[in-house]
Amino acid sequence: MFANRANFSRQLKAKPVFLNQVHGFHVASINPGTLNGQMADASITREPGLACTIMVADCLPVLFTNRLGTVVAAAHAGWRGLAGSAGSAPGSGAHGVLEACFQAFKVLALGNHQQPSLKEIARETLVWLGPCIGAQAFEVGDEVRDAFVANAPAAAEMFYAKSDQKWLADLQSLARQRLQNLGITEIYGNDGSAPWCTVGNPSQFFSHRRDHVSLGGCGRMAAAIWLE
């Protein structure tokens, strides 16, 4: 693992900061003194030369920046972190890793502006969705569907009945829906088509669901974003 990370670091034009990911929604703000291993599922920075880095193998990597190129962030969106928990105010919906990441992103993107427009910040935000387990392979139980639908009824559209108490979940569409609810419209990358599915492309991607049982283990892919 350490050899692979060292090799990855050599290939970048930046210093990657690796997290201790726990399928939650804490966001770590990183700086030149930040050590690897912070317990978080997203990171954010305005520091050039530091790469916000996450590890995935079926979960969805989500990378953020803005048009001005002044801030970057990376989020690890497994279903638990993506679903999150209910918002604190009635009708506020769910609060998961993407909402937490955008909240931190918004603060750094403001700069010296005292009266920012949240809509303007969202409009200037660019997001890339990386490869993840596809809807055709992501079989889940009622508890996963319920976790999303309880706080966001429209999420029901992203689950397809397979059998009694079993569903196929479209992870990238769930993420896309949450981002759009934040006002973010510039979303690129994973569109849910077969080439983006980690399970269905063994020559390109690691997949925990595909490989853990059959091979006894699984590697991880790194996704990183940084400012030059």
mmCIF file of C-alpha atoms in Angstrom:
data_model
loop_
_atom_site.group_PDB
_atom_site.id
_atom_site.type_symbol
_atom_site.label_atom_id
_atom_site.label_comp_id
_atom_site.label_asym_id
_atom_site.label_seq_id
_atom_site.Cartn_x
_atom_site.Cartn_y
_atom_site.Cartn_z
ATOM 1 C CA MET A 1 0.000 0.000 0.000
ATOM 2 C CA PHE A 2 2.701 2.480 1.006
ATOM 3 C CA ALA A 3 4.724 1.732 -2.135
ATOM 4 C CA ASN A 4 1.677 2.392 -4.305
ATOM 5 C CA ARG A 5 0.961 5.645 -2.494
ATOM 6 C CA ALA A 6 4.561 6.733 -2.908
ATOM 7 C CA ASN A 7 4.405 5.952 -6.634
ATOM 8 C CA PHE A 8 1.107 7.822 -6.929
ATOM 9 C CA SER A 9 2.650 10.821 -5.204
ATOM 10 C CA ARG A 10 5.558 10.846 -7.638
ATOM 11 C CA GLN A 11 3.172 10.968 -10.600
ATOM 12 C CA LEU A 12 1.310 14.019 -9.325
ATOM 13 C CA LYS A 13 2.391 17.626 -9.545
ATOM 14 C CA ALA A 14 1.144 18.014 -5.999
ATOM 15 C CA LYS A 15 1.338 16.427 -2.545
ATOM 16 C CA PRO A 16 -1.627 14.091 -1.923
ATOM 17 C CA VAL A 17 -3.171 14.073 1.544
ATOM 18 C CA PHE A 18 -4.801 10.707 2.306
ATOM 19 C CA LEU A 19 -7.736 10.411 4.705
ATOM 20 C CA ASN A 20 -8.913 7.722 7.103
ATOM 21 C CA GLN A 21 -12.327 7.285 5.474
ATOM 22 C CA VAL A 22 -15.193 6.098 7.678
ATOM 23 C CA HIS A 23 -18.313 6.419 5.458
ATOM 24 C CA GLY A 24 -19.386 9.571 7.239
ATOM 25 C CA PHE A 25 -19.634 13.211 6.204
ATOM 26 C CA HIS A 26 -16.893 15.085 8.034
ATOM 27 C CA VAL A 27 -14.858 17.458 5.833
ATOM 28 C CA ALA A 28 -11.170 18.082 6.624
ATOM 29 C CA SER A 29 -9.596 21.397 5.669
ATOM 30 C CA ILE A 30 -6.027 20.607 4.636
ATOM 31 C CA ASN A 31 -2.907 22.768 4.700
ATOM 32 C CA PRO A 32 0.841 22.115 4.205
ATOM 33 C CA GLY A 33 1.106 20.769 7.756
ATOM 34 C CA THR A 34 -1.796 18.321 7.503
ATOM 35 C CA LEU A 35 -0.762 14.705 8.087
ATOM 36 C CA ASN A 36 -2.197 11.677 6.353
ATOM 37 C CA GLY A 37 -4.836 9.727 8.249
ATOM 38 C CA GLN A 38 -7.291 12.391 9.356
ATOM 39 C CA MET A 39 -10.676 10.790 10.008
ATOM 40 C CA ALA A 40 -12.890 12.315 7.325
ATOM 41 C CA ASP A 41 -14.673 11.475 4.087
ATOM 42 C CA ALA A 42 -13.933 14.696 2.257
ATOM 43 C CA SER A 43 -11.169 17.276 2.140
ATOM 44 C CA ILE A 44 -10.910 20.830 0.914
ATOM 45 C CA THR A 45 -8.155 23.393 0.361
ATOM 46 C CA ARG A 46 -7.169 26.706 -1.192
ATOM 47 C CA GLU A 47 -3.470 25.822 -0.915
ATOM 48 C CA PRO A 48 -1.666 25.306 -4.254
ATOM 49 C CA GLY A 49 0.302 22.080 -4.499
ATOM 50 C CA LEU A 50 -1.867 20.087 -2.074
ATOM 51 C CA ALA A 51 -4.063 17.364 -3.560
ATOM 52 C CA CYS A 52 -7.400 16.539 -1.946
ATOM 53 C CA THR A 53 -7.323 12.750 -2.286
ATOM 54 C CA ILE A 54 -9.819 9.975 -1.650
ATOM 55 C CA MET A 55 -9.723 6.204 -2.116
ATOM 56 C CA VAL A 56 -12.533 4.220 -3.729
ATOM 57 C CA ALA A 57 -13.441 0.750 -4.997
ATOM 58 C CA ASP A 58 -17.208 0.918 -5.763
ATOM 59 C CA CYS A 59 -17.985 4.092 -3.807
ATOM 60 C CA LEU A 60 -18.302 7.298 -5.796
ATOM 61 C CA PRO A 61 -15.451 9.841 -5.939
ATOM 62 C CA VAL A 62 -16.723 13.414 -6.276
ATOM 63 C CA LEU A 63 -14.304 16.240 -7.137
ATOM 64 C CA PHE A 64 -15.168 19.948 -6.786
ATOM 65 C CA THR A 65 -13.634 23.182 -8.050
ATOM 66 C CA ASN A 66 -14.842 26.608 -9.162
ATOM 67 C CA ARG A 67 -14.441 28.534 -12.398
ATOM 68 C CA LEU A 68 -11.921 30.879 -10.826
ATOM 69 C CA GLY A 69 -9.738 27.974 -9.744
ATOM 70 C CA THR A 70 -9.389 29.206 -6.163
ATOM 71 C CA VAL A 71 -10.623 26.175 -4.211
ATOM 72 C CA VAL A 72 -10.802 22.395 -4.656
ATOM 73 C CA ALA A 73 -12.437 19.573 -2.705
ATOM 74 C CA ALA A 74 -12.831 15.800 -2.926
ATOM 75 C CA ALA A 75 -15.558 13.657 -1.380
ATOM 76 C CA HIS A 76 -15.894 9.907 -0.831
ATOM 77 C CA ALA A 77 -19.570 9.127 -1.417
ATOM 78 C CA GLY A 78 -20.559 5.652 -0.366
ATOM 79 C CA TRP A 79 -24.256 5.165 0.264
ATOM 80 C CA ARG A 80 -24.016 5.895 4.008
ATOM 81 C CA GLY A 81 -22.139 9.147 3.583
ATOM 82 C CA LEU A 82 -24.304 10.169 0.649
ATOM 83 C CA ALA A 83 -27.578 9.486 2.485
ATOM 84 C CA GLY A 84 -26.332 11.250 5.619
ATOM 85 C CA SER A 85 -28.908 12.261 8.202
ATOM 86 C CA ALA A 86 -31.934 14.500 8.390
ATOM 87 C CA GLY A 87 -31.350 18.235 8.427
ATOM 88 C CA SER A 88 -31.756 20.106 11.665
ATOM 89 C CA ALA A 89 -34.627 22.301 10.468
ATOM 90 C CA PRO A 90 -38.069 21.066 9.360
ATOM 91 C CA GLY A 91 -38.140 20.600 5.616
ATOM 92 C CA SER A 92 -34.378 21.047 5.296
ATOM 93 C CA GLY A 93 -33.936 17.576 3.858
ATOM 94 C CA ALA A 94 -30.915 15.363 4.293
ATOM 95 C CA HIS A 95 -27.385 16.369 5.171
ATOM 96 C CA GLY A 96 -24.705 14.048 3.844
ATOM 97 C CA VAL A 97 -21.131 14.223 2.634
ATOM 98 C CA LEU A 98 -21.969 16.247 -0.489
ATOM 99 C CA GLU A 99 -23.950 18.846 1.423
ATOM 100 C CA ALA A 100 -21.200 19.076 4.045
ATOM 101 C CA CYS A 101 -18.535 19.376 1.374
ATOM 102 C CA PHE A 102 -20.409 22.125 -0.469
ATOM 103 C CA GLN A 103 -20.976 24.006 2.773
ATOM 104 C CA ALA A 104 -17.212 24.032 3.398
ATOM 105 C CA PHE A 105 -16.573 24.782 -0.277
ATOM 106 C CA LYS A 106 -18.947 27.750 -0.149
ATOM 107 C CA VAL A 107 -17.087 29.286 2.790
ATOM 108 C CA LEU A 108 -13.705 29.092 1.055
ATOM 109 C CA ALA A 109 -15.109 30.223 -2.281
ATOM 110 C CA LEU A 110 -16.511 33.411 -0.769
ATOM 111 C CA GLY A 111 -13.128 35.047 -0.362
ATOM 112 C CA ASN A 112 -13.650 38.580 0.871
ATOM 113 C CA HIS A 113 -17.269 38.867 -0.250
ATOM 114 C CA GLN A 114 -19.472 39.788 2.692
ATOM 115 C CA GLN A 115 -22.871 39.264 1.083
ATOM 116 C CA PRO A 116 -22.490 36.273 -1.236
ATOM 117 C CA SER A 117 -25.220 34.728 -3.286
ATOM 118 C CA LEU A 118 -25.441 31.006 -2.686
ATOM 119 C CA LYS A 119 -26.970 30.589 -6.134
ATOM 120 C CA GLU A 120 -24.013 32.367 -7.705
ATOM 121 C CA ILE A 121 -21.535 30.136 -5.882
ATOM 122 C CA ALA A 122 -23.403 27.011 -6.954
ATOM 123 C CA ARG A 123 -23.525 28.277 -10.530
ATOM 124 C CA GLU A 124 -19.759 28.770 -10.534
ATOM 125 C CA THR A 125 -19.065 25.311 -9.035
ATOM 126 C CA LEU A 126 -17.809 22.496 -11.266
ATOM 127 C CA VAL A 127 -18.158 18.871 -10.193
ATOM 128 C CA TRP A 128 -16.765 15.640 -11.624
ATOM 129 C CA LEU A 129 -18.191 12.216 -10.741
ATOM 130 C CA GLY A 130 -15.781 9.313 -11.041
ATOM 131 C CA PRO A 131 -16.363 5.588 -11.625
ATOM 132 C CA CYS A 132 -18.489 3.686 -9.118
ATOM 133 C CA ILE A 133 -20.660 0.602 -8.849
ATOM 134 C CA GLY A 134 -23.362 0.834 -11.501
ATOM 135 C CA ALA A 135 -27.094 0.503 -11.012
ATOM 136 C CA GLN A 136 -27.103 -2.886 -12.712
ATOM 137 C CA ALA A 137 -24.757 -4.252 -10.008
ATOM 138 C CA PHE A 138 -25.645 -2.325 -6.852
ATOM 139 C CA GLU A 139 -28.194 -4.553 -5.137
ATOM 140 C CA VAL A 140 -29.382 -3.164 -1.778
ATOM 141 C CA GLY A 141 -32.050 -3.869 0.800
ATOM 142 C CA ASP A 142 -34.972 -1.817 2.060
ATOM 143 C CA GLU A 143 -32.810 -0.151 4.695
ATOM 144 C CA VAL A 144 -30.693 1.599 2.060
ATOM 145 C CA ARG A 145 -33.670 2.826 0.063
ATOM 146 C CA ASP A 146 -35.422 3.948 3.243
ATOM 147 C CA ALA A 147 -32.334 5.918 4.360
ATOM 148 C CA PHE A 148 -32.544 8.040 1.219
ATOM 149 C CA VAL A 149 -36.300 8.292 0.735
ATOM 150 C CA ALA A 150 -37.010 9.239 4.378
ATOM 151 C CA ASN A 151 -35.250 12.579 3.895
ATOM 152 C CA ALA A 152 -35.559 13.023 0.132
ATOM 153 C CA PRO A 153 -38.706 11.425 -1.346
ATOM 154 C CA ALA A 154 -37.546 12.109 -4.919
ATOM 155 C CA ALA A 155 -34.692 9.644 -4.338
ATOM 156 C CA ALA A 156 -37.217 6.823 -4.812
ATOM 157 C CA GLU A 157 -36.827 7.358 -8.560
ATOM 158 C CA MET A 158 -33.222 6.146 -8.330
ATOM 159 C CA PHE A 159 -34.142 2.699 -6.995
ATOM 160 C CA TYR A 160 -35.431 -0.100 -9.211
ATOM 161 C CA ALA A 161 -37.268 -3.097 -7.780
ATOM 162 C CA LYS A 162 -35.400 -6.359 -8.300
ATOM 163 C CA SER A 163 -37.224 -8.761 -5.973
ATOM 164 C CA ASP A 164 -39.009 -8.773 -2.667
ATOM 165 C CA GLN A 165 -37.140 -6.335 -0.369
ATOM 166 C CA LYS A 166 -34.283 -5.984 -2.870
ATOM 167 C CA TRP A 167 -33.511 -2.981 -5.036
ATOM 168 C CA LEU A 168 -30.970 -1.845 -7.609
ATOM 169 C CA ALA A 169 -29.623 1.570 -6.615
ATOM 170 C CA ASP A 170 -28.230 4.160 -9.023
ATOM 171 C CA LEU A 171 -25.485 5.718 -6.900
ATOM 172 C CA GLN A 172 -24.284 8.331 -9.381
ATOM 173 C CA SER A 173 -27.851 9.490 -10.038
ATOM 174 C CA LEU A 174 -28.478 9.814 -6.306
ATOM 175 C CA ALA A 175 -25.367 11.994 -6.050
ATOM 176 C CA ARG A 176 -26.326 14.007 -9.113
ATOM 177 C CA GLN A 177 -29.769 14.634 -7.646
ATOM 178 C CA ARG A 178 -28.298 15.862 -4.356
ATOM 179 C CA LEU A 179 -25.885 18.187 -6.182
ATOM 180 C CA GLN A 180 -28.668 19.610 -8.303
ATOM 181 C CA ASN A 181 -30.699 20.240 -5.153
ATOM 182 C CA LEU A 182 -27.791 22.425 -4.012
ATOM 183 C CA GLY A 183 -28.084 24.426 -7.231
ATOM 184 C CA ILE A 184 -25.044 22.866 -8.901
ATOM 185 C CA THR A 185 -25.660 22.219 -12.595
ATOM 186 C CA GLU A 186 -22.146 21.818 -14.042
ATOM 187 C CA ILE A 187 -21.735 18.094 -13.320
ATOM 188 C CA TYR A 188 -19.423 15.991 -15.469
ATOM 189 C CA GLY A 189 -17.983 12.488 -15.639
ATOM 190 C CA ASN A 190 -19.964 9.395 -14.667
ATOM 191 C CA ASP A 191 -23.298 9.329 -16.491
ATOM 192 C CA GLY A 192 -24.351 5.870 -15.326
ATOM 193 C CA SER A 193 -23.360 4.133 -18.554
ATOM 194 C CA ALA A 194 -21.595 0.753 -18.545
ATOM 195 C CA PRO A 195 -18.000 2.040 -19.020
ATOM 196 C CA TRP A 196 -18.196 3.840 -15.655
ATOM 197 C CA CYS A 197 -19.210 0.773 -13.634
ATOM 198 C CA THR A 198 -16.434 -0.523 -11.402
ATOM 199 C CA VAL A 199 -17.983 -3.990 -11.107
ATOM 200 C CA GLY A 200 -18.419 -4.473 -14.837
ATOM 201 C CA ASN A 201 -14.914 -3.416 -15.899
ATOM 202 C CA PRO A 202 -12.372 -5.641 -14.122
ATOM 203 C CA SER A 203 -9.526 -4.686 -16.457
ATOM 204 C CA GLN A 204 -9.869 -1.017 -15.494
ATOM 205 C CA PHE A 205 -11.256 -0.729 -11.972
ATOM 206 C CA PHE A 206 -11.017 -2.295 -8.544
ATOM 207 C CA SER A 207 -14.369 -3.400 -7.111
ATOM 208 C CA HIS A 208 -14.867 -4.471 -3.511
ATOM 209 C CA ARG A 209 -18.196 -6.114 -4.285
ATOM 210 C CA ARG A 210 -16.781 -8.065 -7.221
ATOM 211 C CA ASP A 211 -13.387 -9.049 -5.812
ATOM 212 C CA HIS A 212 -13.599 -9.289 -2.019
ATOM 213 C CA VAL A 213 -15.197 -12.729 -1.882
ATOM 214 C CA SER A 214 -13.715 -14.278 -5.021
ATOM 215 C CA LEU A 215 -10.167 -12.968 -4.531
ATOM 216 C CA GLY A 216 -10.090 -12.506 -0.781
ATOM 217 C CA GLY A 217 -9.346 -8.804 -1.019
ATOM 218 C CA CYS A 218 -9.453 -5.728 -3.168
ATOM 219 C CA GLY A 219 -7.233 -2.792 -4.037
ATOM 220 C CA ARG A 220 -8.296 0.841 -4.096
ATOM 221 C CA MET A 221 -8.212 3.613 -6.688
ATOM 222 C CA ALA A 222 -7.204 7.141 -5.804
ATOM 223 C CA ALA A 223 -8.960 10.261 -7.065
ATOM 224 C CA ALA A 224 -7.265 13.610 -6.505
ATOM 225 C CA ILE A 225 -7.703 17.272 -7.355
ATOM 226 C CA TRP A 226 -5.354 20.183 -6.678
ATOM 227 C CA LEU A 227 -4.517 23.774 -7.510
ATOM 228 C CA GLU A 228 -1.281 24.483 -9.372
#
